Amino acid sequence: MGINEQNGTYTVSVSKGYPQSPKKLESRGHWGNKAEFILTVMGAIIGPGNVWRFPYLCYKNGGGVFFIPYILFICTCGVPLFFLETALGQYTSQGAITCWRNICPLFQGMGYASHLIIAFSATSYITILAWAFFYLFSSFSAELPWATCGNYWNTDSCLGLNQLNMTLSNTSRLNTTLPVVEFWERRVLKISGGIEEVGSLRWELVLCLILSWVICYFCVWKGIKSTGKAAYFTATFPYVMLFVLLVRGVTLPGAVDGIIYYLYPDFSRLSDPQVWMDAGTQIFFSYAIGLGFLTSLGSYNTYNNDCYKDCFYLCLLNSATSIVAGFAVFSVLGFMTYEQGVDISEVAQSGPGLAFITYPQAVTMMPMPQVWSVCFFLMIILLGLDSQFVGLECLMTSLVDLFPTHLRKGCRRELVLLAICSTCCLMGFPLVTEGGLYLLQLLDHHVCSGTTLLLLSLSQSVSIAWVYGADRFYDNITHMIGYRPSALMKYCWSYITPLFCLGTFIFSIVNYSPLKFSKAYVYPLWANILGWFIASVSLSLIPLFVLHQVMQGKGSLRQRLWVLCQPVDDLPAQHKGLPTLEDSGTTAHTELKPLSHTREITP
């Protein structure tokens, strides 16, 4: 039996006298047009972190000075690795697992490691969508529920902004809480005292979580046909919302002061290693490097697509979005400091604190607050939604490439996707309990960003540059796009990017400190051990697969390593045009060899 492709149609042929006729499999497919690819990658790399993480890091790390290490990391790590992953997928036409089996079988564990991280991140980050849906639904009310006290979830210490400014001094503020904080902690989360206090399920959040998964499922269920079409809306509409919020923000009183806080340069901060660490991790986080997203999405490009220019413009768009979002956010923070008469350090926050406390509080001070609240939370939902379903598409792409004869027939792909979404949804239930926020921060800190992405990126650059060969891959890309990209790319893959990744990783280990929540709650030792264990499970797949491949090989150790470091023989040939019936005058099929050196499937 063999898998054959002719004119874009896959068939399974049965030989040796069997009377069965070939069974047609669905084609792997390509993007309908370049816009679908560009918009889907936009959705994958531009998420809530561009809105709530970058502006705060810029303010925290010296304002405009932060752009110096940030741009340096873009040029030495961000763009080269972004280009590497996209070109790898386009060259092999395979997902993020089987591409490594084709290029360098020894390191295919990187594909499995990245997909395990995707599974963890898909299960955890979708909780943010559940919160955003809760706020969105709460915005359709005569009065925003977080605008005033007097609700059943408020405490006696709750005081609205007007009361706070009129009756209390700055020293008395410590004994009061704002209604927006109590809505977040006591109404939405009903947060417990720590990770050891799991508490009960928040059933309203459970329903919002299920809604989020249902939407993600139907965005992905038909593969890139549905993913590419969904991206037309999910990737563009957030920019409409961001523009509306930007215009509204810069026209508020005090907006200029907020923008000055955002960009005012403090050159002394350049001597702080933490500034460089923050710049590096932000690049890896916001560019979705190391997760396999770009490889899977790039695999649906046509062979001669100019992915070099695409990657450059997408990276530029990503960073520009982060910078523009900073103006939208800090203009509103400047308005808040103007209205409340406090320092911006009291209102500037990062992460969920910005999205679910600071900004909701700001909209209560604006005319027609419900309108601005709906706009903001729609933007957060759409930014998170496309990143979420792209992760699911990446998982399904790799599964289908691993098991094409099983999943490219009938509705099997849709059923497997349904099983994955249902399982991840159930696994996400602990994150919508009263102690769920503590668990989410634990997963985010240890598993889904930072150290794991650095090590995956380091492994990728080393395997391509020093095992497969930077010059060989550079020539492959030249054959694809028709011209030679900047030589800086291969020098970054070989030297600069590994050094930057390794240096940033060492610095993060040397400066490690126990995880804290809201600067007050310190995670217990067992929780940190759990976080490191989950992170090590995914990363351990890389050396474990190396050992497995070596043990399964034949010959001496040197011979085994030599064979496992060689790409498949027919990699370039599969893109030079498959023979057709008209060319050969026969009905012979051309055999694909996607998974091994022999590439045959025998009964």
Coordinates of C-alpha atoms in Angstrom, one line a residue:
M1 CA 0.0 0.0 0.0
G2 CA 1.3 3.5 -0.7
I3 CA 0.1 7.1 -0.4
N4 CA 0.2 8.9 -3.7
E5 CA -0.7 12.4 -4.9
Q6 CA -1.8 13.5 -8.3
N7 CA -3.2 16.9 -9.3
G8 CA -3.6 17.8 -5.7
T9 CA -5.6 14.7 -4.8
Y10 CA -4.2 12.1 -2.3
T11 CA -5.0 8.5 -2.9
V12 CA -4.3 5.3 -0.9
S13 CA -3.4 2.5 -3.4
V14 CA -3.6 -1.2 -2.4
S15 CA -1.4 -3.6 -4.4
K16 CA -0.4 -7.3 -4.4
G17 CA -3.6 -8.5 -6.0
Y18 CA -6.1 -6.8 -3.8
P19 CA -9.2 -5.7 -5.8
Q20 CA -9.9 -2.5 -3.9
S21 CA -9.9 0.7 -5.8
P22 CA -7.8 3.6 -4.6
K23 CA -9.4 5.6 -1.8
K24 CA -9.2 9.4 -2.3
L25 CA -8.1 11.5 0.6
E26 CA -8.8 15.2 1.0
S27 CA -6.0 17.5 -0.3
R28 CA -3.9 19.2 2.4
G29 CA -4.9 22.5 0.9
H30 CA -3.4 26.0 0.5
W31 CA -4.5 29.5 1.5
G32 CA -7.2 30.9 -0.7
N33 CA -5.0 34.0 -1.2
K34 CA -2.1 35.7 0.4
A35 CA -4.5 38.0 2.5
E36 CA -5.7 34.9 4.4
F37 CA -2.2 34.0 5.3
I38 CA -1.3 37.5 6.4
L39 CA -4.4 38.0 8.4
T40 CA -4.2 34.7 10.1
V41 CA -0.6 35.2 11.2
M42 CA -1.6 38.7 12.3
G43 CA -4.2 37.1 14.5
A44 CA -1.7 34.6 15.9
I45 CA 1.0 37.1 16.9
I46 CA -1.1 40.1 17.8
G47 CA -3.0 39.5 21.1
P48 CA -3.9 41.0 24.4
G49 CA -0.2 41.1 25.4
N50 CA 0.3 43.9 22.8
V51 CA -2.3 46.0 24.6
W52 CA -1.6 45.2 28.3
R53 CA 2.0 44.1 28.5
F54 CA 4.2 46.1 26.1
P55 CA 3.0 49.6 27.2
Y56 CA 3.6 48.8 30.9
L57 CA 7.1 47.4 30.2
C58 CA 7.9 50.5 28.2
Y59 CA 6.8 52.8 31.1
K60 CA 8.5 50.6 33.7
N61 CA 11.8 50.3 31.9
G62 CA 12.7 53.9 31.0
G63 CA 10.1 55.0 28.6
G64 CA 11.5 55.7 25.1
V65 CA 14.8 54.2 26.1
F66 CA 13.2 50.8 26.2
F67 CA 13.0 51.0 22.4
I68 CA 16.8 50.5 22.2
P69 CA 17.0 47.0 23.6
Y70 CA 13.6 46.2 22.1
I71 CA 14.7 47.1 18.5
L72 CA 18.0 45.3 19.1
F73 CA 16.2 42.1 20.0
I74 CA 13.8 42.5 17.0
C75 CA 16.8 42.6 14.6
T76 CA 18.8 39.8 16.2
C77 CA 16.2 37.4 17.5
G78 CA 12.6 38.4 16.5
V79 CA 12.8 38.7 12.7
P80 CA 15.4 35.9 12.1
L81 CA 13.5 33.3 14.2
F82 CA 10.1 34.5 12.8
F83 CA 11.5 34.1 9.3
L84 CA 13.1 30.7 10.1
E85 CA 9.9 29.1 11.4
T86 CA 7.7 30.5 8.5
A87 CA 10.2 29.4 5.8
L88 CA 10.6 26.0 7.4
G89 CA 6.9 25.4 7.1
Q90 CA 6.7 26.7 3.6
Y91 CA 9.7 24.7 2.4
T92 CA 8.5 21.4 3.8
S93 CA 4.8 21.9 3.5
Q94 CA 4.5 20.1 6.8
G95 CA 3.2 21.0 10.3
A96 CA 5.5 21.8 13.2
I97 CA 6.1 18.1 14.0
T98 CA 6.6 16.4 10.7
C99 CA 8.7 19.3 9.4
W100 CA 11.5 18.4 11.8
R101 CA 11.1 14.7 10.8
N102 CA 11.9 15.8 7.3
I103 CA 14.6 18.3 8.0
C104 CA 16.4 16.8 11.0
P105 CA 14.8 13.7 12.5
L106 CA 17.1 13.8 15.5
F107 CA 15.3 16.9 16.8
Q108 CA 11.7 16.1 16.0
G109 CA 11.1 16.2 19.8
M110 CA 11.0 20.0 19.4
G111 CA 7.7 19.7 17.6
Y112 CA 6.1 17.6 20.3
A113 CA 7.5 19.9 23.0
S114 CA 6.0 23.0 21.3
H115 CA 2.6 21.3 20.8
L116 CA 2.4 20.3 24.5
I117 CA 3.0 23.9 25.4
I118 CA 0.3 24.9 22.9
A119 CA -2.1 22.5 24.6
F120 CA -1.3 24.1 28.0
S121 CA -1.6 27.7 26.7
A122 CA -4.8 26.9 24.8
T123 CA -6.3 25.5 28.0
S124 CA -5.2 28.4 30.2
Y125 CA -5.3 31.6 28.2
I126 CA -8.8 31.0 27.0
T127 CA -9.8 31.8 30.6
I128 CA -9.1 35.5 29.7
L129 CA -11.8 35.2 27.0
A130 CA -14.2 33.9 29.6
W131 CA -13.5 36.9 31.8
A132 CA -13.8 39.3 28.9
F133 CA -17.2 37.8 27.9
F134 CA -18.4 38.2 31.5
Y135 CA -17.5 42.0 31.4
L136 CA -19.0 42.4 27.9
F137 CA -22.3 41.0 29.0
S138 CA -22.2 43.1 32.1
S139 CA -21.7 46.2 29.9
F140 CA -25.2 45.9 28.6
S141 CA -26.8 47.5 31.6
A142 CA -28.3 50.8 32.5
E143 CA -25.4 51.4 34.9
L144 CA -22.0 49.6 34.7
P145 CA -22.0 47.3 37.7
W146 CA -18.4 48.2 38.7
A147 CA -19.1 51.9 38.7
T148 CA -20.8 52.2 42.1
C149 CA -20.9 50.5 45.5
G150 CA -24.1 49.2 47.1
N151 CA -24.3 46.0 45.2
Y152 CA -24.6 42.6 47.0
W153 CA -20.9 41.8 46.5
N154 CA -19.6 45.1 47.9
T155 CA -18.1 45.5 51.4
D156 CA -18.4 48.3 53.9
S157 CA -15.0 49.5 52.9
C158 CA -16.1 50.2 49.3
L159 CA -16.1 53.8 48.2
G160 CA -16.7 55.3 44.8
L161 CA -14.2 57.7 43.2
N162 CA -16.3 60.7 43.9
Q163 CA -16.7 59.8 47.6
L164 CA -13.0 58.9 47.8
N165 CA -11.8 62.2 46.4
M166 CA -14.2 64.3 48.5
T167 CA -13.9 62.8 51.9
L168 CA -10.6 61.0 52.4
S169 CA -7.0 62.0 52.5
N170 CA -4.2 60.0 50.8
T171 CA -3.4 58.2 54.1
S172 CA -7.0 57.0 54.5
R173 CA -7.1 55.5 51.0
L174 CA -5.3 52.4 52.2
N175 CA -8.4 51.4 54.2
T176 CA -10.8 51.6 51.3
T177 CA -11.4 49.6 48.1
L178 CA -12.8 50.8 44.8
P179 CA -16.0 49.3 43.4
V180 CA -14.1 48.2 40.2
V181 CA -11.7 46.2 42.4
E182 CA -14.5 44.6 44.4
F183 CA -16.4 43.7 41.2
W184 CA -13.3 42.0 39.8
E185 CA -12.3 40.1 43.0
R186 CA -15.7 39.5 44.6
R187 CA -18.1 39.3 41.7
V188 CA -16.2 37.9 38.8
L189 CA -13.6 35.8 40.4
K190 CA -14.8 35.5 44.0
I191 CA -11.1 35.0 44.6
S192 CA -9.8 32.7 47.4
G193 CA -6.9 33.3 49.7
G194 CA -4.4 31.3 47.7
I195 CA -3.7 28.5 45.3
E196 CA -4.2 25.9 48.0
E197 CA -7.8 27.1 48.4
V198 CA -9.4 25.9 45.1
G199 CA -13.0 26.7 46.1
S200 CA -16.0 26.1 44.0
L201 CA -16.7 26.6 40.3
R202 CA -17.8 30.0 39.2
W203 CA -20.7 28.8 37.0
E204 CA -21.1 32.0 35.1
L205 CA -17.5 31.8 34.1
V206 CA -17.9 28.2 33.2
L207 CA -20.7 29.1 30.7
C208 CA -18.5 31.9 29.3
L209 CA -15.6 29.4 29.0
I210 CA -17.8 26.9 27.1
L211 CA -19.0 29.8 24.8
S212 CA -15.4 30.6 24.0
W213 CA -14.6 27.0 23.1
V214 CA -17.7 26.7 20.9
I215 CA -16.6 29.8 18.9
C216 CA -13.1 28.6 18.6
Y217 CA -14.3 25.2 17.4
F218 CA -16.4 26.6 14.5
C219 CA -13.5 29.0 13.5
V220 CA -11.2 25.9 13.0
W221 CA -13.5 23.0 12.2
K222 CA -13.0 23.2 8.4
G223 CA -9.3 23.8 8.5
I224 CA -7.7 26.7 6.8
K225 CA -10.8 27.2 4.7
S226 CA -12.7 28.4 7.9
T227 CA -9.6 29.7 9.7
G228 CA -8.6 32.0 6.8
K229 CA -12.2 33.3 6.4
A230 CA -12.6 34.0 10.2
A231 CA -9.4 36.0 10.2
Y232 CA -10.9 38.6 7.9
F233 CA -13.0 39.7 10.8
T234 CA -11.1 38.7 13.9
A235 CA -7.7 40.1 12.8
T236 CA -9.0 43.4 11.4
F237 CA -11.9 44.5 13.7
P238 CA -9.6 44.9 16.7
Y239 CA -7.7 47.6 14.8
V240 CA -11.0 49.4 14.3
M241 CA -11.6 49.2 18.0
L242 CA -8.1 50.2 18.8
F243 CA -8.3 53.3 16.5
V244 CA -11.6 54.3 18.2
L245 CA -10.1 53.9 21.6
L246 CA -7.0 55.8 20.6
V247 CA -9.0 58.8 19.2
R248 CA -11.1 58.8 22.3
G249 CA -8.0 58.6 24.6
V250 CA -5.9 61.3 23.1
T251 CA -8.9 63.8 23.3
L252 CA -9.4 63.3 27.0
P253 CA -8.0 65.9 29.5
G254 CA -4.7 64.8 30.9
A255 CA -3.9 62.5 28.0
V256 CA -0.7 64.4 27.1
D257 CA 0.7 63.8 30.6
G258 CA 0.0 60.1 30.3
I259 CA 1.8 59.9 26.9
I260 CA 4.8 61.7 28.4
Y261 CA 5.0 59.2 31.2
Y262 CA 4.8 56.4 28.5
L263 CA 7.7 57.8 26.4
Y264 CA 9.8 60.0 28.6
P265 CA 13.4 58.6 28.3
D266 CA 15.4 57.6 31.3
F267 CA 18.8 56.6 29.9
S268 CA 20.1 55.4 33.3
R269 CA 17.8 52.4 33.0
L270 CA 19.9 51.0 30.2
S271 CA 22.5 49.8 32.8
D272 CA 19.8 47.6 34.4
P273 CA 20.0 44.0 33.0
Q274 CA 16.3 43.5 33.8
V275 CA 15.4 46.1 31.1
W276 CA 17.2 43.9 28.5
M277 CA 15.6 40.8 29.9
D278 CA 12.1 42.3 29.6
A279 CA 12.8 43.4 26.0
G280 CA 13.9 39.9 25.0
T281 CA 11.1 38.0 26.6
Q282 CA 8.5 40.5 25.2
I283 CA 9.8 39.7 21.7
F284 CA 9.6 36.0 22.1
F285 CA 6.2 36.3 23.7
S286 CA 4.6 38.7 21.3
Y287 CA 6.1 37.1 18.1
A288 CA 4.8 33.6 19.1
I289 CA 8.3 32.2 18.5
G290 CA 9.0 28.6 19.4
L291 CA 5.4 27.5 19.5
G292 CA 5.1 26.2 15.9
F293 CA 2.3 28.6 14.9
L294 CA 4.4 30.1 12.2
T295 CA 5.6 26.8 10.8
S296 CA 2.1 25.4 10.6
L297 CA 0.6 28.5 9.0
G298 CA 3.6 28.8 6.6
S299 CA 3.1 25.2 5.5
Y300 CA -0.1 26.2 3.6
N301 CA 1.7 28.8 1.5
T302 CA 2.6 28.0 -2.1
Y303 CA 6.2 27.0 -2.6
N304 CA 7.3 30.3 -4.3
N305 CA 5.5 32.6 -1.9
D306 CA 7.8 35.5 -0.9
C307 CA 7.7 34.7 2.8
Y308 CA 10.8 36.9 3.5
K309 CA 9.0 40.1 2.8
D310 CA 5.8 38.8 4.5
C311 CA 7.7 38.1 7.7
F312 CA 9.4 41.5 7.7
Y313 CA 6.1 43.4 7.3
L314 CA 4.3 41.2 9.9
C315 CA 7.0 41.8 12.5
L316 CA 6.9 45.5 11.8
L317 CA 3.1 45.5 12.1
N318 CA 3.3 43.6 15.4
S319 CA 5.7 46.0 17.0
A320 CA 3.9 49.0 15.6
T321 CA 0.6 47.7 17.1
S322 CA 2.3 47.5 20.5
I323 CA 3.6 51.0 20.3
V324 CA 0.2 52.5 19.1
A325 CA -1.6 50.5 21.8
G326 CA 0.7 52.3 24.3
F327 CA -0.7 55.6 23.2
A328 CA -4.2 54.4 23.6
V329 CA -3.6 53.0 27.0
F330 CA -1.5 55.7 28.6
S331 CA -3.7 58.5 27.3
V332 CA -6.5 57.0 29.3
L333 CA -4.2 56.5 32.3
G334 CA -3.2 60.1 32.1
F335 CA -6.9 61.0 32.1
M336 CA -7.3 58.9 35.3
T337 CA -4.5 60.7 37.1
Y338 CA -6.0 64.0 36.0
E339 CA -9.4 63.1 37.4
Q340 CA -8.2 61.5 40.6
G341 CA -5.2 63.7 41.4
V342 CA -2.9 60.7 42.0
D343 CA 0.5 59.7 40.5
I344 CA 0.4 57.5 37.4
S345 CA 2.3 54.7 39.3
E346 CA -1.0 54.1 41.2
V347 CA -2.9 53.4 38.1
A348 CA -0.3 51.9 35.7
Q349 CA -0.6 48.1 35.7
S350 CA 0.2 45.2 33.5
G351 CA -1.7 42.1 32.5
P352 CA -5.3 41.4 33.7
G353 CA -5.0 44.3 36.1
L354 CA -5.0 46.7 33.2
A355 CA -7.8 45.0 31.3
F356 CA -10.2 44.2 34.1
I357 CA -9.5 46.9 36.7
T358 CA -7.8 50.0 35.3
Y359 CA -9.5 50.4 32.0
P360 CA -13.0 49.5 33.3
Q361 CA -12.5 52.1 35.9
A362 CA -11.5 54.6 33.2
V363 CA -14.6 54.1 31.1
T364 CA -16.8 54.9 34.1
M365 CA -15.4 58.4 34.0
M366 CA -16.3 58.9 30.3
P367 CA -19.6 59.9 28.8
M368 CA -21.6 56.9 27.5
P369 CA -19.4 54.5 29.4
Q370 CA -21.3 51.4 28.2
V371 CA -20.3 52.2 24.6
W372 CA -16.6 52.4 25.4
S373 CA -16.8 49.3 27.7
V374 CA -18.3 47.3 24.8
C375 CA -15.6 48.5 22.4
F376 CA -12.8 47.7 24.7
F377 CA -13.9 44.2 25.7
L378 CA -14.8 43.3 22.1
M379 CA -11.2 44.2 21.2
I380 CA -9.8 42.0 24.0
I381 CA -12.1 39.1 22.9
L382 CA -11.1 39.3 19.3
L383 CA -7.4 39.7 20.0
G384 CA -7.5 36.6 22.2
L385 CA -9.9 34.6 20.0
D386 CA -7.7 34.5 16.9
S387 CA -4.6 33.7 18.9
Q388 CA -6.6 30.8 20.4
F389 CA -8.0 29.3 17.3
V390 CA -4.7 29.6 15.5
G391 CA -3.2 27.4 18.2
L392 CA -5.9 24.9 17.6
E393 CA -5.3 25.0 13.9
C394 CA -1.6 24.3 14.6
L395 CA -2.4 21.3 16.6
M396 CA -4.8 19.9 14.0
T397 CA -2.3 20.6 11.2
S398 CA 0.3 18.5 12.9
L399 CA -2.1 15.7 13.7
V400 CA -3.4 15.5 10.2
D401 CA 0.2 15.5 8.8
L402 CA 1.1 12.7 11.2
F403 CA -2.0 10.6 10.4
P404 CA -3.1 11.6 6.9
T405 CA -4.8 8.3 5.9
H406 CA -6.9 8.4 9.0
L407 CA -7.8 12.1 9.3
R408 CA -8.1 13.3 5.7
K409 CA -11.3 11.3 5.1
G410 CA -14.9 12.2 5.9
C411 CA -15.6 14.1 9.1
R412 CA -12.8 12.5 11.1
R413 CA -10.9 15.8 11.4
E414 CA -13.9 17.6 12.8
L415 CA -14.5 14.8 15.3
V416 CA -10.9 14.8 16.5
L417 CA -11.1 18.6 16.8
L418 CA -14.3 18.3 18.8
A419 CA -12.6 15.8 21.2
I420 CA -9.6 18.1 21.7
C421 CA -11.8 21.2 22.4
S422 CA -14.0 19.2 24.8
T423 CA -11.0 17.8 26.6
C424 CA -9.3 21.2 26.9
C425 CA -12.5 22.8 28.1
L426 CA -12.9 20.2 30.9
M427 CA -9.3 20.7 31.8
G428 CA -9.8 24.4 32.0
F429 CA -12.5 24.1 34.7
P430 CA -10.0 24.4 37.6
L431 CA -9.1 27.9 36.1
V432 CA -12.6 29.2 36.6
T433 CA -12.8 28.2 40.3
E434 CA -12.3 30.6 43.1
G435 CA -8.6 29.9 43.1
G436 CA -8.3 29.7 39.3
L437 CA -6.4 33.0 38.9
Y438 CA -3.5 31.7 41.0
L439 CA -3.2 28.6 38.8
L440 CA -3.4 30.6 35.7
Q441 CA -0.5 32.8 36.8
L442 CA 1.5 29.7 37.7
L443 CA 1.0 28.2 34.2
D444 CA 1.7 31.5 32.5
H445 CA 4.9 32.1 34.5
H446 CA 6.5 28.6 34.2
V447 CA 5.0 26.9 31.2
C448 CA 3.7 29.2 28.5
S449 CA 6.3 31.9 28.3
G450 CA 9.8 33.0 29.3
T451 CA 12.2 30.1 29.9
T452 CA 10.5 27.5 27.8
L453 CA 10.2 29.7 24.7
L454 CA 13.9 30.7 25.1
L455 CA 15.1 27.1 25.2
L456 CA 12.9 26.1 22.3
S457 CA 14.1 29.0 20.2
L458 CA 17.7 28.2 21.1
S459 CA 17.2 24.6 20.0
Q460 CA 15.6 25.7 16.7
S461 CA 18.4 28.0 15.7
V462 CA 21.1 25.5 16.6
S463 CA 19.4 22.6 14.8
I464 CA 18.9 24.6 11.6
A465 CA 22.2 26.4 11.6
W466 CA 24.6 23.8 12.9
V467 CA 22.9 20.4 12.1
Y468 CA 20.9 21.0 8.9
G469 CA 23.2 23.8 7.9
A470 CA 22.6 27.5 7.7
D471 CA 24.0 27.8 4.2
R472 CA 21.9 24.9 3.0
F473 CA 18.7 26.4 4.5
Y474 CA 19.6 29.8 3.1
D475 CA 20.0 28.2 -0.4
N476 CA 16.6 26.4 0.1
I477 CA 15.0 29.7 0.8
T478 CA 16.7 31.3 -2.2
H479 CA 15.2 28.5 -4.4
M480 CA 11.8 29.2 -3.0
I481 CA 11.5 32.9 -3.2
G482 CA 13.8 33.5 -6.2
Y483 CA 16.4 35.8 -4.6
R484 CA 18.8 35.8 -1.8
P485 CA 17.6 37.3 1.5
S486 CA 19.9 39.3 3.7
A487 CA 22.9 37.3 4.8
L488 CA 22.3 38.7 8.3
M489 CA 19.6 36.1 8.6
K490 CA 22.0 33.1 8.5
Y491 CA 24.6 34.8 10.7
C492 CA 21.9 35.4 13.3
W493 CA 20.7 31.8 13.1
S494 CA 24.3 30.6 13.6
Y495 CA 25.8 33.0 16.2
I496 CA 23.9 36.0 17.3
T497 CA 20.4 34.5 18.1
P498 CA 21.8 31.5 20.1
L499 CA 24.1 33.8 22.1
F500 CA 21.2 36.2 22.9
C501 CA 18.9 33.3 23.8
L502 CA 21.5 31.6 26.0
G503 CA 22.5 34.9 27.7
T504 CA 18.8 35.8 28.4
F505 CA 18.2 32.3 29.8
I506 CA 21.2 32.4 32.1
F507 CA 20.2 35.8 33.4
S508 CA 16.7 34.6 34.1
I509 CA 18.0 31.7 36.1
V510 CA 20.5 33.8 38.1
N511 CA 17.9 36.4 38.9
Y512 CA 15.1 33.8 39.7
S513 CA 12.8 34.7 42.6
P514 CA 9.8 32.8 43.9
L515 CA 6.5 33.7 42.1
K516 CA 4.3 36.2 43.8
F517 CA 0.7 37.3 43.3
S518 CA -0.1 41.0 43.6
K519 CA 3.2 41.6 45.3
A520 CA 1.8 40.2 48.6
Y521 CA 0.9 36.5 48.2
V522 CA 4.0 34.3 47.8
Y523 CA 3.3 30.9 46.1
P524 CA 4.2 28.0 48.4
L525 CA 7.2 25.8 47.5
W526 CA 5.1 22.9 46.2
A527 CA 3.3 25.2 43.7
N528 CA 6.6 26.4 42.3
I529 CA 7.9 22.8 42.1
L530 CA 4.6 21.9 40.2
G531 CA 5.1 24.8 37.8
W532 CA 8.7 23.8 37.0
F533 CA 7.7 20.1 36.7
I534 CA 5.0 20.9 34.1
A535 CA 7.5 23.1 32.2
S536 CA 10.2 20.3 32.3
V537 CA 7.7 17.7 31.0
S538 CA 7.4 19.6 27.7
L539 CA 11.1 20.5 27.4
S540 CA 12.2 17.0 28.3
L541 CA 10.6 15.7 25.1
I542 CA 13.5 17.1 23.2
P543 CA 16.3 14.9 24.8
L544 CA 13.9 12.0 25.3
F545 CA 13.2 11.8 21.5
V546 CA 16.9 12.1 20.8
L547 CA 17.6 9.1 23.0
H548 CA 14.7 7.2 21.5
Q549 CA 15.8 7.9 17.9
V550 CA 19.4 6.9 18.7
M551 CA 18.3 3.7 20.5
Q552 CA 16.1 2.7 17.5
G553 CA 18.8 3.2 15.0
K554 CA 21.3 0.7 13.6
G555 CA 25.1 0.7 13.4
S556 CA 27.6 2.5 15.6
L557 CA 26.6 5.5 17.6
R558 CA 28.4 7.8 15.1
Q559 CA 26.5 6.2 12.2
R560 CA 23.2 6.5 14.0
L561 CA 23.7 10.2 14.7
W562 CA 24.9 10.8 11.1
V563 CA 21.7 9.2 9.7
L564 CA 19.4 11.1 12.1
C565 CA 21.0 14.4 11.2
Q566 CA 20.3 14.0 7.5
P567 CA 17.2 15.4 5.9
V568 CA 15.0 13.2 3.7
D569 CA 16.3 12.6 0.2
D570 CA 13.4 14.0 -1.7
L571 CA 12.7 17.2 0.1
P572 CA 13.6 19.6 -2.8
A573 CA 12.1 17.3 -5.4
Q574 CA 8.6 17.3 -4.0
H575 CA 8.2 21.0 -4.9
K576 CA 9.5 20.9 -8.5
G577 CA 6.2 19.9 -10.0
L578 CA 4.6 16.5 -9.8
P579 CA 4.2 14.7 -13.1
T580 CA 0.7 14.6 -14.5
L581 CA -1.1 12.2 -16.8
E582 CA -0.5 14.5 -19.7
D583 CA 3.2 14.6 -19.1
S584 CA 3.8 10.9 -18.8
G585 CA 1.0 9.4 -20.8
T586 CA 0.4 6.8 -18.1
T587 CA -1.6 6.5 -15.0
A588 CA 1.4 6.2 -12.7
H589 CA 1.2 7.9 -9.4
T590 CA 4.1 9.9 -7.8
E591 CA 4.9 8.6 -4.4
L592 CA 5.2 11.2 -1.6
K593 CA 7.8 10.5 1.1
P594 CA 6.8 12.7 4.0
L595 CA 7.8 10.8 7.1
S596 CA 10.9 8.7 6.8
H597 CA 13.7 7.8 4.4
T598 CA 11.8 5.0 2.8
R599 CA 8.5 6.8 3.0
E600 CA 6.4 3.8 2.2
I601 CA 3.4 2.6 4.0
T602 CA 3.2 -1.1 3.7
P603 CA 0.3 -3.3 4.8

